[in-house]
CSV table of C-alpha atoms in Angstrom, one decimal:
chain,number,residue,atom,x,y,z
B,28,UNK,CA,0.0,0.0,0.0
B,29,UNK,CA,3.1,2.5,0.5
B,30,UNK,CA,3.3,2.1,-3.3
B,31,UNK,CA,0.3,3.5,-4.1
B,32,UNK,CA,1.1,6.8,-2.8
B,33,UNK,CA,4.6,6.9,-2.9
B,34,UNK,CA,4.4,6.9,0.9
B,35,UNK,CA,8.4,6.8,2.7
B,36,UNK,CA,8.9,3.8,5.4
B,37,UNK,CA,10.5,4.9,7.6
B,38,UNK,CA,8.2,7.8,8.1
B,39,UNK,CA,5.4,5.4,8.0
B,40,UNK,CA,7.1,3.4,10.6
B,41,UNK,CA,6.7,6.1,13.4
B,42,UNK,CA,3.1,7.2,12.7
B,43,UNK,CA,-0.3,5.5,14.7
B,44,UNK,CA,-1.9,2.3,13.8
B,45,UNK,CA,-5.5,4.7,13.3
B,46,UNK,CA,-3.5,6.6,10.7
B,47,UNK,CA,-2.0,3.5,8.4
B,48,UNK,CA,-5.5,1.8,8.5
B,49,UNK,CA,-7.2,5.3,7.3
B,50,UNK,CA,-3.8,5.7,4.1
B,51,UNK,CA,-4.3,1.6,3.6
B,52,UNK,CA,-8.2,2.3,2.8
B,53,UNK,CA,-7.7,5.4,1.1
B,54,UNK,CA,-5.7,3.1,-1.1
B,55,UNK,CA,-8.0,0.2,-1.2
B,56,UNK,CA,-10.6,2.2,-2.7
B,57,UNK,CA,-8.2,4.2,-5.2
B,58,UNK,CA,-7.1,0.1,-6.3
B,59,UNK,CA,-11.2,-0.2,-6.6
B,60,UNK,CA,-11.5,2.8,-8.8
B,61,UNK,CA,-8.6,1.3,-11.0
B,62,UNK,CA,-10.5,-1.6,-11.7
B,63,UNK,CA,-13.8,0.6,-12.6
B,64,UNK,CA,-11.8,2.9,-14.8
B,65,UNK,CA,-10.6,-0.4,-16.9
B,66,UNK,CA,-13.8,-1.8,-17.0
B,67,UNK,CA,-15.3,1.6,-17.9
B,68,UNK,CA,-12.5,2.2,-21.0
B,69,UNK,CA,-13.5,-1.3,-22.1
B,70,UNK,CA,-17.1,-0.6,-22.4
B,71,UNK,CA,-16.6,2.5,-23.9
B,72,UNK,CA,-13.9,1.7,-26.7
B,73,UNK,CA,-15.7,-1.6,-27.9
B,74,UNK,CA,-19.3,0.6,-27.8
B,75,UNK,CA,-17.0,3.2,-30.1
B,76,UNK,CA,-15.5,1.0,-32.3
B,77,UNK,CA,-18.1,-2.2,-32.6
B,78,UNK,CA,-14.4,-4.5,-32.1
B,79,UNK,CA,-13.7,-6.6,-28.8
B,80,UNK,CA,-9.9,-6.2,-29.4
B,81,UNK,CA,-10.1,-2.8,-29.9
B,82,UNK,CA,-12.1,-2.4,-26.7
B,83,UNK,CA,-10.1,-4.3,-24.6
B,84,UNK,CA,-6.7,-2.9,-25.5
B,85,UNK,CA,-8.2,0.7,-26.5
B,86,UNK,CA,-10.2,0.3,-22.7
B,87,UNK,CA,-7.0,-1.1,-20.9
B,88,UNK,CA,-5.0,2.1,-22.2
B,89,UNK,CA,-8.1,4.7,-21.7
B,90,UNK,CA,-8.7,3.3,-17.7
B,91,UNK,CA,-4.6,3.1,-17.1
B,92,UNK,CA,-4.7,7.2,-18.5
B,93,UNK,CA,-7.9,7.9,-15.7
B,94,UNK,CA,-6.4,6.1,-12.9
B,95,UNK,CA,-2.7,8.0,-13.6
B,96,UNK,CA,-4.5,11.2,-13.2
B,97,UNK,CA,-6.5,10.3,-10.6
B,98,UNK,CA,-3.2,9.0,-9.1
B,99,UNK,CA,-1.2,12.2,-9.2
B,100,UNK,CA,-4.1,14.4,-7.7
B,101,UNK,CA,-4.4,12.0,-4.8
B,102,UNK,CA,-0.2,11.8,-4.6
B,103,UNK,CA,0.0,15.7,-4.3
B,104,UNK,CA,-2.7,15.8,-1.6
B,105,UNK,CA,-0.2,13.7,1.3
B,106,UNK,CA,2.7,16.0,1.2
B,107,UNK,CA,2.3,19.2,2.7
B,108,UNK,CA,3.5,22.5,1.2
B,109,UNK,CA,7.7,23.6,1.6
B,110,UNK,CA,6.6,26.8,3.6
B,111,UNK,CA,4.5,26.4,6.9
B,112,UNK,CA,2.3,28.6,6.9
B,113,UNK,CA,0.3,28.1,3.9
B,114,UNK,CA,-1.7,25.1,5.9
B,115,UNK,CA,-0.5,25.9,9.5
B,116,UNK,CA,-0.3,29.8,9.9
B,117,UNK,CA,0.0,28.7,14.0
B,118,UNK,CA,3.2,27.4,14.0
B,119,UNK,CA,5.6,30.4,13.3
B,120,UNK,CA,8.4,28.8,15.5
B,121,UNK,CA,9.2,26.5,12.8
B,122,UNK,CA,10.0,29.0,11.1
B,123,UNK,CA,12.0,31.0,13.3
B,124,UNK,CA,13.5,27.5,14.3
B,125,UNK,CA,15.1,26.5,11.5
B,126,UNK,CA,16.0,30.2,9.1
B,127,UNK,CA,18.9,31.8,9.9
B,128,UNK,CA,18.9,34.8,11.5
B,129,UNK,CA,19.7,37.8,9.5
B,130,UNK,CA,20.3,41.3,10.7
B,131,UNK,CA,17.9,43.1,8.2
B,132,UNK,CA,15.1,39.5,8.6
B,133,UNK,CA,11.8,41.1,9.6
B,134,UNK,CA,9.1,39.1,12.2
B,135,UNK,CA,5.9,37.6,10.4
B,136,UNK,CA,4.3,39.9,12.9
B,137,UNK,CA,5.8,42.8,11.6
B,138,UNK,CA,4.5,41.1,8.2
B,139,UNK,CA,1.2,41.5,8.8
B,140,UNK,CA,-1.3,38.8,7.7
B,141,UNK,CA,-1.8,39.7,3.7
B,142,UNK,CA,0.9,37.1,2.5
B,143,UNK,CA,-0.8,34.2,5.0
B,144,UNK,CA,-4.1,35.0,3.0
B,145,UNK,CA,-2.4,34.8,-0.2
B,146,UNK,CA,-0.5,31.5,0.2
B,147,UNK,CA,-4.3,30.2,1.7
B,148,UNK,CA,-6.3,31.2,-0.9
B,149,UNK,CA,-3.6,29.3,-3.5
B,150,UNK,CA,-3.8,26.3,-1.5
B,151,UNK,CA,-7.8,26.7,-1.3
B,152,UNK,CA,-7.3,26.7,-5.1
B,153,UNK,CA,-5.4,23.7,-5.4
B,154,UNK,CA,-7.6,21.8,-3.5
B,155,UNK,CA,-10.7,22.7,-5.2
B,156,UNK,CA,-8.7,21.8,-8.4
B,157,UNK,CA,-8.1,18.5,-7.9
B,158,UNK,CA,-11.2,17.7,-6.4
B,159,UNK,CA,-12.8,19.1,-9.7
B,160,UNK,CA,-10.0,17.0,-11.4
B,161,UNK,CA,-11.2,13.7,-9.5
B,162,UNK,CA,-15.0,14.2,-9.5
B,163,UNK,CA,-14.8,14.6,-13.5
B,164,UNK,CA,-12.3,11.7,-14.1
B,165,UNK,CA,-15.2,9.8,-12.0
B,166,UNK,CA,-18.4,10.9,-14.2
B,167,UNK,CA,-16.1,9.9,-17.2
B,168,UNK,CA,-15.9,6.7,-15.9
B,169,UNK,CA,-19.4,6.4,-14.4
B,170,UNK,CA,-21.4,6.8,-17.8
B,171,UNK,CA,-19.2,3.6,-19.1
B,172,UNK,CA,-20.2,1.7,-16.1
B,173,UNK,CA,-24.0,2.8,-16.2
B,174,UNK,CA,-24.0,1.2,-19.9
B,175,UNK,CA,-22.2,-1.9,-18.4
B,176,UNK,CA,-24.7,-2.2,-15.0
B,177,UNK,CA,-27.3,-1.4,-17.5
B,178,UNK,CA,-26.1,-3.6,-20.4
B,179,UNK,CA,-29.9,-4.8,-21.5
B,180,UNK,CA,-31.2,-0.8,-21.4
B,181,UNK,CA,-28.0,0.2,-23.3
B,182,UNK,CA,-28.2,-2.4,-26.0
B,183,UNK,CA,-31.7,-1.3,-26.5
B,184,UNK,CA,-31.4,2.3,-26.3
B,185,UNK,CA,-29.0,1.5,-29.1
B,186,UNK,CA,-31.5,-0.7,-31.3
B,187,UNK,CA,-34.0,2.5,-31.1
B,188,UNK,CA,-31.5,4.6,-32.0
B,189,UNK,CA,-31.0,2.7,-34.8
B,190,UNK,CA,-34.0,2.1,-36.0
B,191,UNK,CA,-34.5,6.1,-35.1
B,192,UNK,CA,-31.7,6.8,-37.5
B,193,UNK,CA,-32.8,4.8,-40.4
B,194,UNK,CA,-36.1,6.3,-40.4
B,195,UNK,CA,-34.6,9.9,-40.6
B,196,UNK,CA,-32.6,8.8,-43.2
B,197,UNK,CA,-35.2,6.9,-45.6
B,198,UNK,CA,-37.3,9.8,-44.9
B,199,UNK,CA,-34.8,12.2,-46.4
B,200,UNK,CA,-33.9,10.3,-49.1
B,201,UNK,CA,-37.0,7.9,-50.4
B,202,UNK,CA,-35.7,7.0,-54.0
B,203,UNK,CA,-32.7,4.4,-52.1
B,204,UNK,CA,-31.4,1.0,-54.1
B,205,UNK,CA,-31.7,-2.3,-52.1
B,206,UNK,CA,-27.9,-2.1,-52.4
B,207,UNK,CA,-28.1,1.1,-50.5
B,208,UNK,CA,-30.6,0.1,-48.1
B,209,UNK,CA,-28.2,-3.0,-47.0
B,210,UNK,CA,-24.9,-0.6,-46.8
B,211,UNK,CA,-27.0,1.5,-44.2
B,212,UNK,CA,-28.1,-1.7,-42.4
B,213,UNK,CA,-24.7,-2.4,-42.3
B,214,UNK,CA,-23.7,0.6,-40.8
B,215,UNK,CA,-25.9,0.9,-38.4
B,216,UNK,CA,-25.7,-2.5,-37.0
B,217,UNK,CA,-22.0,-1.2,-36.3
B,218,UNK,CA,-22.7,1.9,-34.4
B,219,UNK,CA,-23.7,2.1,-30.6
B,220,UNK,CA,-24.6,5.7,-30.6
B,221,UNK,CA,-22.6,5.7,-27.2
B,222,UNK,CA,-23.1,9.5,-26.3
B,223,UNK,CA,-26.8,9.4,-27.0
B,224,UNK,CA,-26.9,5.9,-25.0
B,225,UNK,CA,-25.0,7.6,-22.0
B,226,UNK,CA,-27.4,11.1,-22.6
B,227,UNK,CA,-30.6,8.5,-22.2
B,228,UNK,CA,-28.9,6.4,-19.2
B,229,UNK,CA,-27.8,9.5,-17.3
B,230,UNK,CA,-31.4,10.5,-16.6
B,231,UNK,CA,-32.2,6.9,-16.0
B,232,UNK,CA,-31.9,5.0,-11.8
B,233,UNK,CA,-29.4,3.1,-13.9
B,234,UNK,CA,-27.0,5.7,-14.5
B,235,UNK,CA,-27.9,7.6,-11.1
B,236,UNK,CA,-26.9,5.1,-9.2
B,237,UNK,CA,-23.9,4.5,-11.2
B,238,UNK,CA,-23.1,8.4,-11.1
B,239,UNK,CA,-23.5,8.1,-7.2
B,240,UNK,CA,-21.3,5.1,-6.8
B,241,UNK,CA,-18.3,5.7,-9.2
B,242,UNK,CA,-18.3,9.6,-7.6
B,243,UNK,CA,-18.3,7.8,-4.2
B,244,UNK,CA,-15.4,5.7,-5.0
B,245,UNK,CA,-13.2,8.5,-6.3
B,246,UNK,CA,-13.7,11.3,-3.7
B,247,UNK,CA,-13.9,9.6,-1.1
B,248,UNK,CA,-9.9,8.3,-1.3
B,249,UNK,CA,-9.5,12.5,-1.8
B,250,UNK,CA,-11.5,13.8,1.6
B,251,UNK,CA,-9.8,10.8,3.8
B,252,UNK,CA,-6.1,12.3,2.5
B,253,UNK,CA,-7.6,15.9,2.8
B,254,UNK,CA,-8.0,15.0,6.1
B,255,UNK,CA,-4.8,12.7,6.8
B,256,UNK,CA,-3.4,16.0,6.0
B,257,UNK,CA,-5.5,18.4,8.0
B,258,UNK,CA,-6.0,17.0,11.3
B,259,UNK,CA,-4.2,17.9,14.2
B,260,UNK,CA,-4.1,14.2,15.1
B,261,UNK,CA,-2.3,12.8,11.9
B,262,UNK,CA,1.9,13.2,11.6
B,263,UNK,CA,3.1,11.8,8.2
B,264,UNK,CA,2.2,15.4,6.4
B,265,UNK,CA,4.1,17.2,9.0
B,266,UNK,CA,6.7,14.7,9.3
B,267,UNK,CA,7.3,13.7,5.4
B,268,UNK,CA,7.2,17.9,5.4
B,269,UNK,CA,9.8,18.0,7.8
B,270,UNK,CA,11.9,15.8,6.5
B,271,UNK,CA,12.0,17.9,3.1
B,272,UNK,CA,13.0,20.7,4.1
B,273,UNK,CA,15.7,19.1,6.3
B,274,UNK,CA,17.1,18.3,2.6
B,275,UNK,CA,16.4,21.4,0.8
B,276,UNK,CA,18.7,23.1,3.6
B,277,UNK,CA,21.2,20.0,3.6
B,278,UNK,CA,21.4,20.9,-0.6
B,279,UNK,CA,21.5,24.0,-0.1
B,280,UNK,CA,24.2,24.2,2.4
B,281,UNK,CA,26.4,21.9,0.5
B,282,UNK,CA,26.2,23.7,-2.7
B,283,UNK,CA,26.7,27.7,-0.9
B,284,UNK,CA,30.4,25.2,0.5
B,285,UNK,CA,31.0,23.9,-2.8
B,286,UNK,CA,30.8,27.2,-4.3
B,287,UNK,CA,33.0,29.0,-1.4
B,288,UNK,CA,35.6,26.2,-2.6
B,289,UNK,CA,35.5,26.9,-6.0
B,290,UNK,CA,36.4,30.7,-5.9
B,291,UNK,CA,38.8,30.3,-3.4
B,292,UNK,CA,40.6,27.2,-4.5
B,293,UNK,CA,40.0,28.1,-8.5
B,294,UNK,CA,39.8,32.3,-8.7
B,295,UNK,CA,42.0,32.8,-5.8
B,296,UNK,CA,39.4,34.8,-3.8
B,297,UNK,CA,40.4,35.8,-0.5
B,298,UNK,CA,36.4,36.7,0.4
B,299,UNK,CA,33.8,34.1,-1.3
B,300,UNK,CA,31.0,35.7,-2.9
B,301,UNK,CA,28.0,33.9,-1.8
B,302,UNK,CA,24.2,34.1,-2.5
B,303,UNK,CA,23.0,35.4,1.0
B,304,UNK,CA,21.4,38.8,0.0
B,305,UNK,CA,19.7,36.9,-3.1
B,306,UNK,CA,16.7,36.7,-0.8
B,307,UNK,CA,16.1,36.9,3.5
B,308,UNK,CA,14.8,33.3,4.0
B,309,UNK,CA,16.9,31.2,1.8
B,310,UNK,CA,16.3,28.3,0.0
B,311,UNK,CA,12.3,28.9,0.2
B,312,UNK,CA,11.9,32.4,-1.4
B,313,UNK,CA,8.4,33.0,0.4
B,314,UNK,CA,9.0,36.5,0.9
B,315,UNK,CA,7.9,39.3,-1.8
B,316,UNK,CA,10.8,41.5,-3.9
B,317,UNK,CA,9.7,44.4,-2.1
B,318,UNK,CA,10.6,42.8,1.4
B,319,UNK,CA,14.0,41.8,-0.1
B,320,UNK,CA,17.0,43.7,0.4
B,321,UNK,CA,18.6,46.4,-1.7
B,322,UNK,CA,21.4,46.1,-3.8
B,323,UNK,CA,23.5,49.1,-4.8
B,324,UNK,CA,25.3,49.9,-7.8
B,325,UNK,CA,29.2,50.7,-6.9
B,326,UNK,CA,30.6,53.7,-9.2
B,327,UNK,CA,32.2,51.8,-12.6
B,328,UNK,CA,35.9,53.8,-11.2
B,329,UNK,CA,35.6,52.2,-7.8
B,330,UNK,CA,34.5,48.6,-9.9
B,331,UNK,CA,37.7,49.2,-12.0
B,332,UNK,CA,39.9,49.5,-9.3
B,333,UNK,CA,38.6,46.5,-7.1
B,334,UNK,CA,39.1,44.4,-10.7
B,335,UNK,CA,43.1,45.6,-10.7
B,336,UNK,CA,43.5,44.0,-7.3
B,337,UNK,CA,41.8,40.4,-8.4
């Protein structure tokens, strides 16, 4: 079950047994909605193309594309965001814990609360995003499966429709061959209208209940991680989080050494130039260009001269 949602083990390891059964269900039903989306791409592709090959490979390739999606906006909802305080504005000694502390670093009191809203009204967004991603990869899947619950009401949906089109058609053209009459037999005994079908089945107890169940399947997975990742109760957000940014600074660390060795052991730099006034909270850039420090522009004699003495 780690698999499914590219959860770490040794994370998983120190978190409650009432937490791993929640992530192992959340997965269950994600597996179950696997196993609708194939069925529902089988359906579909064989009512599209009138071939069982074609259906079952075509439907194999069509449910694998639904449950990757499906996949990456349930994946993006365990992990909680590099910067605190877009999901927990109450802990600003994490913060304050782990930056450095820089002479010209302002408080997040002195802040003020406008940059909080903004990061919480992105993260609103992304949330609302994938649950819009989710709940229409599940009616995508639902119609299929209300044609497959349904399979007798489809098939004769389909034979009306038929029969529906070949009137229209006769109508409009009265003066047809024999020869022309069996090509359009032909035809038609080849095409399963499956929009119109799905139109029909959707306003149907049929395709209700299929709409209901499919939807069911998908979002629930969703509101279980929303809430994995929300409670107070639940660590692996916070600690997968943690552990994160523990690299990002570890990276980052190394690579401001790395490049402190390089000028001095290559350019022969007595004082490294390094990337601390790029921004006040390195590696995370949360804060805006206007809270940023200053540079200043040396005169280009004074530049020429510091140059000589390189």
């Amino acid at each position: 079950m780690l698999v499914v949602f590219g959860l770490n083990k040794d994370i998983w390891n120190q978190i409650g047994a009432a937490e791993r059964a929640q992530y192992t269900w959340a997965a269950r039903l994600y597996l179950l909605t696997c196993l609708l989306s194939a069925a529902a791409g089988v359906r579909f592709m064989h009512q599209l193309s009138d071939s069982y090959a074609i259906g079952v490979l075509g439907g194999f390739l069509v449910g694998y594309i639904v449950s990757v999606v499906t996949r990456i906006a349930l994946i993006t909802m365990v992990s909680l965001p590099i910067h605190p305080a877009a999901d927990f504005a109450q802990e600003p000694a994490l913060d304050s814990a782990r930056a450095p502390e820089l002479p010209d670093q302002q408080t997040s009191a002195s802040l003020g609360h406008r940059p909080v809203q903004r990061q919480n009204s992105g993260q609103i967004f992304s949330i609302l995003f994938r649950m819009f991603i989710i709940a229409l990869m599940s009616l995508v899947v639902a119609l299929p499966m209300a044609a497959l619950i349904g399979y007798s009401e489809a098939e004769n949906i389909s034979v009306q429709r038929r029969a529906q089109v070949m009137s229209e058609f006769k109508a409009n053209h009265p003066n047809m061959t024999s020869e022309q009459n069996r090509i359009l037999l032909a035809n038609l005994q080849s095409d399963h209208s499956p929009i119109y079908v799905y139109q029909q089945l959707a306003q149907s107890p049929v395709g209700a209940f299929s709409i209901w169940f499919t939807g069911a399947c998908f979002l629930l997975p969703f509101f279980m991680l929303w809430h994995l990742r929300k409670g107070s109760g639940f660590q692996y957000a916070k600690l997968n989080r943690d552990m994160l940014v523990r690299q990002i600074e570890t990276h980052y660390a190394m690579t401001l050494e790395q490049s402190r060795r390089m000028q001095q052991n290559r350019f022969g730099l007595t004082e490294s130039i390094l990337p601390h006034k790029a921004w006040v909270d390195a590696p995370f850039n949360t804060r805006s260009i206007e809270e940023q420090t200053q540079y200043t522009l040396e005169p280009e004699a004074v530049f020429l001269e510091r140059l000589k003495t390189l």
